[in-house]
mmCIF file of C-alpha atoms and ligand atoms in Angstrom:
data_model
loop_
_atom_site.group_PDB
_atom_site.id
_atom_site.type_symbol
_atom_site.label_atom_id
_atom_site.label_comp_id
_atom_site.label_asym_id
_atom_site.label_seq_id
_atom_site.Cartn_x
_atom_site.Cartn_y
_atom_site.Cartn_z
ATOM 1 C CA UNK A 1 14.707 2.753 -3.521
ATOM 2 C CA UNK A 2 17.771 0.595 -3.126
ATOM 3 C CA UNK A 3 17.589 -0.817 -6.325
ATOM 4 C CA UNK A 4 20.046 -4.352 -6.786
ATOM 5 C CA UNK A 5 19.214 -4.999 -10.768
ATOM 6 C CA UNK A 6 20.410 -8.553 -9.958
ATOM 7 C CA UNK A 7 17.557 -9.660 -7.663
ATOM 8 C CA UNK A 8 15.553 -12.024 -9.195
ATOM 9 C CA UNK A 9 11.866 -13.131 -8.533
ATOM 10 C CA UNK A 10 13.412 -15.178 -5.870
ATOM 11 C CA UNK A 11 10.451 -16.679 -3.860
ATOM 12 C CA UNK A 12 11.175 -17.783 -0.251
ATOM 13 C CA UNK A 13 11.058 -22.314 -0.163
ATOM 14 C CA UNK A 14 9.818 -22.147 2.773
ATOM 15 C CA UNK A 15 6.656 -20.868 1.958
ATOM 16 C CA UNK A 16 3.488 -23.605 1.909
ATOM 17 C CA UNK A 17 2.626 -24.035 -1.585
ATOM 18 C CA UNK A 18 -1.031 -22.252 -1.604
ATOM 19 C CA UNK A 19 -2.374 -25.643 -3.299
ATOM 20 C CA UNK A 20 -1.194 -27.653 -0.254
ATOM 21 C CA UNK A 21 -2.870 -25.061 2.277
ATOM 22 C CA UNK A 22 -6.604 -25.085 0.046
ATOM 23 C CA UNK A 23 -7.805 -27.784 2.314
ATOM 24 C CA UNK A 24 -7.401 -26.103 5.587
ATOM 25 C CA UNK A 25 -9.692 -22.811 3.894
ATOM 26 C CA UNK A 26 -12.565 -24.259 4.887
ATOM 27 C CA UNK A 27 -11.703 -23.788 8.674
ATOM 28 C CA UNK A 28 -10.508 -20.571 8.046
ATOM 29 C CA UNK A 29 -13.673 -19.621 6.728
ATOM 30 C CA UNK A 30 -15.296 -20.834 9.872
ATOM 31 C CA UNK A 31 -13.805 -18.422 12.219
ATOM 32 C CA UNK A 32 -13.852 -15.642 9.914
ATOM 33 C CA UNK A 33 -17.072 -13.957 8.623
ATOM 34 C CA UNK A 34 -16.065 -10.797 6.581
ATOM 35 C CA UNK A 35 -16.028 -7.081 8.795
ATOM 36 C CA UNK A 36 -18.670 -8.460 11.290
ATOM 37 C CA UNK A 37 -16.532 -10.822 12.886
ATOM 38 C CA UNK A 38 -15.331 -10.707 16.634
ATOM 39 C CA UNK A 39 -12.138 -9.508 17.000
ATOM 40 C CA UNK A 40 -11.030 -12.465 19.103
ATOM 41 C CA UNK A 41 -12.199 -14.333 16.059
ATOM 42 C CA UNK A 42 -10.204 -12.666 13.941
ATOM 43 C CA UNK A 43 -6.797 -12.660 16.172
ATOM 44 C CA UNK A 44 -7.276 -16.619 16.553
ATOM 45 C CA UNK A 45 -7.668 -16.895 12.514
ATOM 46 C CA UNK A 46 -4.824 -14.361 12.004
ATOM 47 C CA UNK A 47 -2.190 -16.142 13.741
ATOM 48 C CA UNK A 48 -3.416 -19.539 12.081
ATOM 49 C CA UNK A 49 -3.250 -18.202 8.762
ATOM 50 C CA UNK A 50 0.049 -16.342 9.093
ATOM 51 C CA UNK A 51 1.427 -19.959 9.952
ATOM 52 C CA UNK A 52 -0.594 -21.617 7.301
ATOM 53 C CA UNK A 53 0.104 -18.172 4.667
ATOM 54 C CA UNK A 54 -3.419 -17.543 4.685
ATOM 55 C CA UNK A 55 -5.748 -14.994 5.921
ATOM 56 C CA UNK A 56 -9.466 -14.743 7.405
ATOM 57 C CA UNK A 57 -11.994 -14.065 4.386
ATOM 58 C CA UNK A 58 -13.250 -10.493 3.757
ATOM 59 C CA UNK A 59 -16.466 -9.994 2.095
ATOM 60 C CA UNK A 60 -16.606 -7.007 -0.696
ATOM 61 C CA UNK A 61 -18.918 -6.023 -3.744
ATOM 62 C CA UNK A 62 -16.827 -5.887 -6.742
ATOM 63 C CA UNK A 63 -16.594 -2.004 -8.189
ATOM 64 C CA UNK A 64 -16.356 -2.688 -12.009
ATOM 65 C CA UNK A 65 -16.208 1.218 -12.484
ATOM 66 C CA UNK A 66 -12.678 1.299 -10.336
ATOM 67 C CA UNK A 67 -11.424 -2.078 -11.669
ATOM 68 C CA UNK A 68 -8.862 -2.750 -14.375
ATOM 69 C CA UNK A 69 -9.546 -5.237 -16.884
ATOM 70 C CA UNK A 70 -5.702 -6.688 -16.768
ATOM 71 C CA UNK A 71 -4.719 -9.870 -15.525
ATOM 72 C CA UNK A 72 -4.419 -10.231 -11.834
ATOM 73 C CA UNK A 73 -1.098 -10.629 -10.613
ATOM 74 C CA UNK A 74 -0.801 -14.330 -9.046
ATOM 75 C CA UNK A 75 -1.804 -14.451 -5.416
ATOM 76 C CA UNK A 76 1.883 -15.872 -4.830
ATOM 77 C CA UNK A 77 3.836 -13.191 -6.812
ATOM 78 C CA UNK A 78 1.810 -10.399 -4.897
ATOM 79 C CA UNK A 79 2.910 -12.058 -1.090
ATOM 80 C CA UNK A 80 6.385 -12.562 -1.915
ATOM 81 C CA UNK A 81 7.611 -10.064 -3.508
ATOM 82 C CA UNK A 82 7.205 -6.945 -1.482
ATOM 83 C CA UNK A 83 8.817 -3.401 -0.313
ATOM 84 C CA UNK A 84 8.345 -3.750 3.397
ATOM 85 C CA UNK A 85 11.658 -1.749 4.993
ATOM 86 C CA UNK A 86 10.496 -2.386 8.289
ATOM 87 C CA UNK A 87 11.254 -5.967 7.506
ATOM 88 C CA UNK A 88 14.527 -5.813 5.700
ATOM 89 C CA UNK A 89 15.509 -4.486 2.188
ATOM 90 C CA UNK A 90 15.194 -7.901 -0.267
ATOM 91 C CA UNK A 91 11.665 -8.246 -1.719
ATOM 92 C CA UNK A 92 11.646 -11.470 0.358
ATOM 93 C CA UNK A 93 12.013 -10.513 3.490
ATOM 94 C CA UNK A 94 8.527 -9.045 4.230
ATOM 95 C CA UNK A 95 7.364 -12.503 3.880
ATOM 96 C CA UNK A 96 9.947 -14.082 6.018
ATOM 97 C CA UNK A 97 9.960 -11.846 8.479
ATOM 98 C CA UNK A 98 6.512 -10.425 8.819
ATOM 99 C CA UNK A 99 5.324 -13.121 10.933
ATOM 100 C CA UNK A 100 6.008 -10.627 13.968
ATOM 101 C CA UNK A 101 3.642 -7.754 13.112
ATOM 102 C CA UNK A 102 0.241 -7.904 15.317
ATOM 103 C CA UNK A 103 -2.183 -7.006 13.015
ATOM 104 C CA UNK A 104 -4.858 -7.246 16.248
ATOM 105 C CA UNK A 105 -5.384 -5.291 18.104
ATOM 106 C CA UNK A 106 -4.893 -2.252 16.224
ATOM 107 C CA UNK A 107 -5.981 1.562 16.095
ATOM 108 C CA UNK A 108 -5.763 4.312 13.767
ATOM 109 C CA UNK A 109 -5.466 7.879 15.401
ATOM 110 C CA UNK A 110 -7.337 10.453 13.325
ATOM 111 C CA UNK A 111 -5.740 14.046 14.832
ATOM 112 C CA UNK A 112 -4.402 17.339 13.258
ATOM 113 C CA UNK A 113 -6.684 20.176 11.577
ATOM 114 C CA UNK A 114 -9.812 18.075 12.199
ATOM 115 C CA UNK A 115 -13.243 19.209 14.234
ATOM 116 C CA UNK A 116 -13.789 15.513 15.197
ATOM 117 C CA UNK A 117 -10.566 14.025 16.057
ATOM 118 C CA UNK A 118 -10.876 9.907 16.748
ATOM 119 C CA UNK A 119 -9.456 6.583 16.649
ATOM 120 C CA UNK A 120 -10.756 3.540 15.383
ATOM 121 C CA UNK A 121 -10.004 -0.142 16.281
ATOM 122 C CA UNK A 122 -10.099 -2.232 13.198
ATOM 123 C CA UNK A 123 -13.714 -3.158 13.901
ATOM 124 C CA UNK A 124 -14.904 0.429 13.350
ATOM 125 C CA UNK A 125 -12.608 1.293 9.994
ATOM 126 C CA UNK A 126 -14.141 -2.179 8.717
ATOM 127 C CA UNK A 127 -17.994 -0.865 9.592
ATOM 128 C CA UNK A 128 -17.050 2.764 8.614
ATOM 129 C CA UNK A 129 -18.182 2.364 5.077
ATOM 130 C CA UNK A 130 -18.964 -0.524 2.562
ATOM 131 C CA UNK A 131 -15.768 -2.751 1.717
ATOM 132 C CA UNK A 132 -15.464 -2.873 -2.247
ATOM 133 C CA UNK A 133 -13.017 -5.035 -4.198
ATOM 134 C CA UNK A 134 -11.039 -2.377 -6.584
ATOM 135 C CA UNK A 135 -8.626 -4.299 -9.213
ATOM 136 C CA UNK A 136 -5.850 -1.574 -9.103
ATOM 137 C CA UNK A 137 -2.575 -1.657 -10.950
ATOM 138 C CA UNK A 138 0.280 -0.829 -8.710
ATOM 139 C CA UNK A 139 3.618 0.513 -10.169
ATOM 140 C CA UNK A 140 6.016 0.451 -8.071
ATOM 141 C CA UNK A 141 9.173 3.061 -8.653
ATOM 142 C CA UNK A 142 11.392 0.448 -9.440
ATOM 143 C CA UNK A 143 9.914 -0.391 -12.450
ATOM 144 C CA UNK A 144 7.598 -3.416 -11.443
ATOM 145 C CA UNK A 145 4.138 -3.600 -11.565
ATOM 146 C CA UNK A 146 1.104 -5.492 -10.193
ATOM 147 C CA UNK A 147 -2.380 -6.369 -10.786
ATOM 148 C CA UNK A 148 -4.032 -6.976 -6.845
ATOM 149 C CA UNK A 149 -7.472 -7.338 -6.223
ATOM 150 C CA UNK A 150 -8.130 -4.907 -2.895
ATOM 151 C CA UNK A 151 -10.672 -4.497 -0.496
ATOM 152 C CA UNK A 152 -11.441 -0.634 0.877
ATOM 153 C CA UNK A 153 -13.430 2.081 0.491
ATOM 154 C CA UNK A 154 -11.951 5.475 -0.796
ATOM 155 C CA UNK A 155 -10.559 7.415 2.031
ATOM 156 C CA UNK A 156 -12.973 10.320 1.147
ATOM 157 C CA UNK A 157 -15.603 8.311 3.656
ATOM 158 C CA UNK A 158 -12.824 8.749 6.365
ATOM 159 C CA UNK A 159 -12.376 12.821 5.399
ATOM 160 C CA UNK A 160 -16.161 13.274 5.559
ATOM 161 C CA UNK A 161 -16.425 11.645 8.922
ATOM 162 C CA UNK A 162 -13.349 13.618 10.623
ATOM 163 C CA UNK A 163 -14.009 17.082 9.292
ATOM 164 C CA UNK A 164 -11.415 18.793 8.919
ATOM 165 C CA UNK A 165 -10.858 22.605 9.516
ATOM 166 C CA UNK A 166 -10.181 24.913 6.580
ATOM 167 C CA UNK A 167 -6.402 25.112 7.957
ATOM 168 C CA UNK A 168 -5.837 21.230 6.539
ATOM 169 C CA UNK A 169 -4.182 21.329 3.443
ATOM 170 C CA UNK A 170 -2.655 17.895 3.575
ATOM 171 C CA UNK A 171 -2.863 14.367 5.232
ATOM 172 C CA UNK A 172 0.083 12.854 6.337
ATOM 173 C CA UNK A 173 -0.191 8.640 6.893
ATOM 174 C CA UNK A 174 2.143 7.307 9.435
ATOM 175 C CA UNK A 175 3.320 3.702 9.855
ATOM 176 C CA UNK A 176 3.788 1.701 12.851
ATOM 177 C CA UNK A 177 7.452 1.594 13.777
ATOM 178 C CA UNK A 178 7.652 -0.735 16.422
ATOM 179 C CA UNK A 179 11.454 -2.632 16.944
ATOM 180 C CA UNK A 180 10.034 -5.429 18.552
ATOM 181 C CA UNK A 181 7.920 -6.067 15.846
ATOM 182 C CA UNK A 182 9.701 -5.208 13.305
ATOM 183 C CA UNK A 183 13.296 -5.929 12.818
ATOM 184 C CA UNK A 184 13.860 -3.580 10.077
ATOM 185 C CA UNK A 185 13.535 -0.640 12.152
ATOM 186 C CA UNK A 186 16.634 -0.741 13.679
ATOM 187 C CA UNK A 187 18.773 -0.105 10.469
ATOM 188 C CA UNK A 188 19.149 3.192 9.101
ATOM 189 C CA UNK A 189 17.817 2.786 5.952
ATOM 190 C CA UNK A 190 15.406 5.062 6.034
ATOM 191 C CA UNK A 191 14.087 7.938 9.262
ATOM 192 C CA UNK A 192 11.353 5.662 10.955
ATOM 193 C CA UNK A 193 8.889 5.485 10.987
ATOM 194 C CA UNK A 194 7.811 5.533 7.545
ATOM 195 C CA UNK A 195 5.603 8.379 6.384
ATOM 196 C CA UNK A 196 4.109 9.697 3.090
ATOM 197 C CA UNK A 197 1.586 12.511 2.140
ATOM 198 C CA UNK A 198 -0.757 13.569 -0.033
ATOM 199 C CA UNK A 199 -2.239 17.002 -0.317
ATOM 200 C CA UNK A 200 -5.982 16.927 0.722
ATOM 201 C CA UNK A 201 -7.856 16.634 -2.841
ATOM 202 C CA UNK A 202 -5.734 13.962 -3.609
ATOM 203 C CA UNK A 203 -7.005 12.410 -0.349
ATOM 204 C CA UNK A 204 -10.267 13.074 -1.867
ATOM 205 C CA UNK A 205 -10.122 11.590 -4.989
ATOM 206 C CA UNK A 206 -12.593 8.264 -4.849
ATOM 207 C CA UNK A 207 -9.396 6.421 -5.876
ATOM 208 C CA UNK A 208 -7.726 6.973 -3.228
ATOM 209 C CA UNK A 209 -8.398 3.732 -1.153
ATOM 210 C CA UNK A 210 -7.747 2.891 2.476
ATOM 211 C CA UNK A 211 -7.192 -0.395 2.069
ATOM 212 C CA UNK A 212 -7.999 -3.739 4.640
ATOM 213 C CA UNK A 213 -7.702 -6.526 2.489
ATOM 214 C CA UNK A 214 -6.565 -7.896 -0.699
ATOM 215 C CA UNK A 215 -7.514 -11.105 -3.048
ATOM 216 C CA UNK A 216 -10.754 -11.628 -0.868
ATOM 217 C CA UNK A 217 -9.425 -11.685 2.563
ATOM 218 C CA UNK A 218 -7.730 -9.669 5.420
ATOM 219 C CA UNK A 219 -4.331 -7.814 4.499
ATOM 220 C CA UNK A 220 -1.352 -10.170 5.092
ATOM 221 C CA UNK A 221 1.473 -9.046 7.281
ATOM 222 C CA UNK A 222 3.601 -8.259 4.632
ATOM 223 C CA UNK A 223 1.421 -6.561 2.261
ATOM 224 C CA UNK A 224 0.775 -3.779 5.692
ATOM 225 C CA UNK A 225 -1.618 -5.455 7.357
ATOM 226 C CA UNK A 226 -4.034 -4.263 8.848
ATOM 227 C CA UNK A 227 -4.563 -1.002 7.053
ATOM 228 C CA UNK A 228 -2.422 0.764 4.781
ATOM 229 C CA UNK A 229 -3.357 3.035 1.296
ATOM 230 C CA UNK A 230 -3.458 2.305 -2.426
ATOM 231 C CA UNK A 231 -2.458 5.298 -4.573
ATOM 232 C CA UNK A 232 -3.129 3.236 -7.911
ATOM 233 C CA UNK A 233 -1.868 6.788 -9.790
ATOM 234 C CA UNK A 234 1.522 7.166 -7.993
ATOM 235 C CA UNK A 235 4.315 4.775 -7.557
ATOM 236 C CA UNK A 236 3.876 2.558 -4.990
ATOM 237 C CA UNK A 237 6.008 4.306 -2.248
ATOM 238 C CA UNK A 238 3.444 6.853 -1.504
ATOM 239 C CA UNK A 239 1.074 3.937 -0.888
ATOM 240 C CA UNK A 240 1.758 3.324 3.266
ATOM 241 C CA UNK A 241 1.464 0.284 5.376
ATOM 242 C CA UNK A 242 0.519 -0.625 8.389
ATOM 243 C CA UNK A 243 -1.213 2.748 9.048
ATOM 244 C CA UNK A 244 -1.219 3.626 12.894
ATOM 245 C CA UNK A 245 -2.111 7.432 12.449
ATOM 246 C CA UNK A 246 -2.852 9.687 10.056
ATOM 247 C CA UNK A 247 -2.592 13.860 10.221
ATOM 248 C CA UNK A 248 -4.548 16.683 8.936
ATOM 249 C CA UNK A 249 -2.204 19.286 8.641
ATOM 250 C CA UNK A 250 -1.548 22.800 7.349
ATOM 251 C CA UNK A 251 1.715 21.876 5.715
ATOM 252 C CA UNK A 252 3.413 19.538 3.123
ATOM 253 C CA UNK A 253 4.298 16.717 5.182
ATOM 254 C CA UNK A 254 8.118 15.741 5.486
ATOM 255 C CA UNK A 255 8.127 11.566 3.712
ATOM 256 C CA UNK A 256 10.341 9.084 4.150
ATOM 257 C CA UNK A 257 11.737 8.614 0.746
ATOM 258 C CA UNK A 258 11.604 12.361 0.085
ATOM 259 C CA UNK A 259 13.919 13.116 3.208
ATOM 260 C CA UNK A 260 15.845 10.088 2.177
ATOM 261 C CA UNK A 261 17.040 11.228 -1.277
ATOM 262 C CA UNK A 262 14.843 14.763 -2.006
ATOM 263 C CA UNK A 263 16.470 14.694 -5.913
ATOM 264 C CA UNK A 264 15.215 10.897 -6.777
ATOM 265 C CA UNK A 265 11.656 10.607 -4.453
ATOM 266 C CA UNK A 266 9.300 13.932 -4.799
ATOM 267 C CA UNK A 267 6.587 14.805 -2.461
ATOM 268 C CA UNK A 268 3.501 14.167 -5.443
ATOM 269 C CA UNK A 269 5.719 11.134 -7.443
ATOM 270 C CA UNK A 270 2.647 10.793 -9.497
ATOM 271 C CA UNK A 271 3.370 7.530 -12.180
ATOM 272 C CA UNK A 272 5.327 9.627 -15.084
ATOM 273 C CA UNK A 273 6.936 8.216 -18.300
ATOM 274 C CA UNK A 274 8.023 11.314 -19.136
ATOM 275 C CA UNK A 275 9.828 12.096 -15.512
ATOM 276 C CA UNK A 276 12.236 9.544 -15.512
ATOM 277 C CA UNK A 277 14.488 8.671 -11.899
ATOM 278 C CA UNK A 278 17.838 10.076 -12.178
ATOM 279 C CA UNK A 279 19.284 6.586 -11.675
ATOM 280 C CA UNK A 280 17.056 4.978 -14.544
ATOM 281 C CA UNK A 281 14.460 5.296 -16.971
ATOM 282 C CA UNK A 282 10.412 5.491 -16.407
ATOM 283 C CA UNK A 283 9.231 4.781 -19.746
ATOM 284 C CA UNK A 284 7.947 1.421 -19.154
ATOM 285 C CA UNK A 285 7.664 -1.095 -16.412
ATOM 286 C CA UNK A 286 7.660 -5.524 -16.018
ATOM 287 C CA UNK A 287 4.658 -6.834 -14.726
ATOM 288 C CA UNK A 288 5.377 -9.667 -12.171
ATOM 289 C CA UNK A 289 4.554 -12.683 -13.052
ATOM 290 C CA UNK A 290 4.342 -11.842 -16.806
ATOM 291 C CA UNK A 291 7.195 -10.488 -18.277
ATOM 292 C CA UNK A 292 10.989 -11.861 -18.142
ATOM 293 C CA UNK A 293 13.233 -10.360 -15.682
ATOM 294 C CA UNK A 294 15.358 -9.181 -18.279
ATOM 295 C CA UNK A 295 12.461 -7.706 -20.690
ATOM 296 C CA UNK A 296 11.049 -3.920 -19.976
ATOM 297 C CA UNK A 297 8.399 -4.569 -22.248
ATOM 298 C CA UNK A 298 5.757 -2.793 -21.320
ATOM 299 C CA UNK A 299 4.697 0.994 -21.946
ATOM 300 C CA UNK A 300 4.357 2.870 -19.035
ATOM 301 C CA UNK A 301 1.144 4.891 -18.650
ATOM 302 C CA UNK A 302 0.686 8.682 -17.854
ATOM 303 C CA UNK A 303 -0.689 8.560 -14.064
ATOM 304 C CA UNK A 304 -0.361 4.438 -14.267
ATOM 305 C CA UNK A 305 -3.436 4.903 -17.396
ATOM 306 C CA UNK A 306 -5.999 6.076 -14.465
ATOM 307 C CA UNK A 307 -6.489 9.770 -16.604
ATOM 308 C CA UNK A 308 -9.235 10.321 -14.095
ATOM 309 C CA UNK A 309 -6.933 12.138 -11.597
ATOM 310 C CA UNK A 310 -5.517 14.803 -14.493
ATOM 311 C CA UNK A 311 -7.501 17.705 -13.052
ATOM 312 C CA UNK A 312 -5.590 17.191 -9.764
ATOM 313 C CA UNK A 313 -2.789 18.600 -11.270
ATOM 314 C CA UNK A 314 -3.842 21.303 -14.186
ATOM 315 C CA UNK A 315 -1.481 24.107 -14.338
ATOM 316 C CA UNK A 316 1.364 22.134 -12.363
ATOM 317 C CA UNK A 317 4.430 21.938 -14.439
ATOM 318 C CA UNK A 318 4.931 17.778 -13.396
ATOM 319 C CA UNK A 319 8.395 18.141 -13.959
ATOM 320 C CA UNK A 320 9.344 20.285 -11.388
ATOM 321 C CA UNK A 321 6.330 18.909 -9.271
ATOM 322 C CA UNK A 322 7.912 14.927 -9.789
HETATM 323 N N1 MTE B 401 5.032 1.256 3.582
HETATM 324 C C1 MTE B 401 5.887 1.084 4.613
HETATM 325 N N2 MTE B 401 5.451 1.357 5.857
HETATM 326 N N3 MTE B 401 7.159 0.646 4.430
HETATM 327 C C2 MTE B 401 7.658 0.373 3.176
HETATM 328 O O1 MTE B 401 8.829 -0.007 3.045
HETATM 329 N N4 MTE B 401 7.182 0.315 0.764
HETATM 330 C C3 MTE B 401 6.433 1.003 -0.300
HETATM 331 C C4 MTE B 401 4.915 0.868 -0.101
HETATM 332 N N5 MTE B 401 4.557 1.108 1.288
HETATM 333 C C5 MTE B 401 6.784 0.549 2.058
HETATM 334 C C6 MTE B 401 5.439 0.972 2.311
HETATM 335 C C7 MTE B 401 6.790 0.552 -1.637
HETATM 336 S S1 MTE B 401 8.331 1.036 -2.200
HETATM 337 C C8 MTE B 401 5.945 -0.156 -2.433
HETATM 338 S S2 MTE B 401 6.337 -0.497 -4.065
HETATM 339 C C9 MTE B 401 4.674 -0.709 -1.900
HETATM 340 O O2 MTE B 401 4.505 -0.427 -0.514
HETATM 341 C C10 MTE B 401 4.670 -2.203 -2.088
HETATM 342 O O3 MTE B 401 3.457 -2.760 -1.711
HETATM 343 P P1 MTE B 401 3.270 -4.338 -1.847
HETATM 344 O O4 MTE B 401 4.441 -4.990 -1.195
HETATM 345 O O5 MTE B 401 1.986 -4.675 -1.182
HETATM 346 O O6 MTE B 401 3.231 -4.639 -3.336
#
């Protein structure tokens, strides 16, 4: 990542203050009634809460057994300071800029080594299995982290429902790249668009989540609406936005930040302490919102502390696999 260790947690002024937007929720909530709601609905509500900074309400069952017990990141901190290249390279540009992306209408393409190949408008990947609320930590490479309330269902539902042939070994997810929508795309900051991988029973793991909303309601622009994935064991690269296709295929798919700099982004970037980045150390991380710029001060976990995913990896030296 293009790190600039002199950015602060510069927040955009013209953002609405969410306290002076509360009032207008109610309205909101009005047009927008969770997955079931008509898509028309849900394009006239997302264009009046990208101009308000809110987003139509999304109905999800808590999943204690996936959900850290940390403090949640402030709804603010988590919509302001982003990684959104597409958008520009400062952590506030997504939210200045994102205004352009069209969350609706939208489709996924499902293709590769699959026997049912398909794609699905947002209405069927919100019906395609029941929306929990996962508290997931987020650590991104940099060495920030995040505490976001999200709203998905582990991508496993989507594997069982595509099949896929005995030649797919992993899933690539590719982003929209789209100049008109996104100004970001035009620099050459990174090969657009934007992909990352993960080999298929990391795909499989219930953590893996496709993800369609955050804190209670629909994805906003900047965080990749409308779909994107949370990886809560790997830095937060490998976790894609604004999802327009994703590929079964036979091969280890070629990502973004990999082909940008192969010596500082590997293909599995699981969260390491031990592995640190060539440029700096991995050891321990600043949670937004918590700890001062200028203090490290907290421990960085093996696998971001979710020890669940261990077995992925038994046998795989993780410093040559980084
Ligand atoms: N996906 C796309 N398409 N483009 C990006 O630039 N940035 C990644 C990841 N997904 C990125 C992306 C990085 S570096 C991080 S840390 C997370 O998104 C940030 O997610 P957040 O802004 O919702 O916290």
């Amino acid at each position: 990542m293009l790190i600039k260790r002199s950015d602060g947690l510069i927040l955009p002024s013209d953002i609405t203050p969410r306290a002076v937007f509360e009032s207008r929720r109610g309205f909101i909530r009005q047009l927008a009634v969770g997955g079931a709601a008509s898509a028309g609905l849900i394009e006239m509500a997302g264009r009046e809460a990208f101009a308000q900074g809110l987003n139509p309400k999304l109905a999800a069952k808590l999943n204690p057994a996936y959900s850290a017990l940390d403090k949640q990141t402030a709804y603010k901190d988590a919509t302001t300071y982003n990684n959104f290249y597409e958008f520009g390279t400062d952590k506030s540009d997504p939210a200045q800029y994102a205004g352009t992306l069209k969350p609706r209408p939208w489709t996924v393409s499902i293709e590769g080594e699959v026997k049912k190949p398909m794609t699905l408008d947002l209405d069927a990947l919100l019906k395609l299995a029941p929306l929990e609320e996962r508290v997931y930590r987020l650590r991104c490479v940099e060495g920030w982290s995040m505490v976001i309330p999200w709203i998905g269902y582990s991508f496993a539902e989507i594997i069982k429902k595509v099949e896929p042939t005995g030649n797919a070994k992993y899933v690539e997810f590719i982003s929209l790249a789209d100049k008109k929508q996104m100004p970001g795309v035009g620099s050459r900051v990174l090969n657009w668009p934007y992909v990352e991988g993960l080999r298929i029973d990391e795909a499989n793991h219930p953590l893996a989540l496709l993800t369609l909303g955050m804190y209670g309601e629909t994805l906003p622009n900047q965080n990749g609406a409308p779909v994107r994935m949370v990886l809560p064991w790997k830095y937060g690269f490998k976790s894609a936005k604004s999802i327009v296709k994703i590929r079964f295929v036979k091969e280890q798919p070629r990502t973004a930040w990999n082909q940008a700099a192969p010596a500082e982004y590997g293909f599995y970037s699981n969260v390491n302490p031990e592995v640190d980045h060539p440029r700096w150390s991995q050891a321990s991380e600043r949670r937004i919102g918590e700890d001062g710029f200028l203090a490290r001060k907290r421990k960085t976990l093996m696998f971001n502390g979710y020890s669940d995913v261990a077995s992925l990896y038994s046998g795989m030296d993780l410093k040559k696999f980084f």
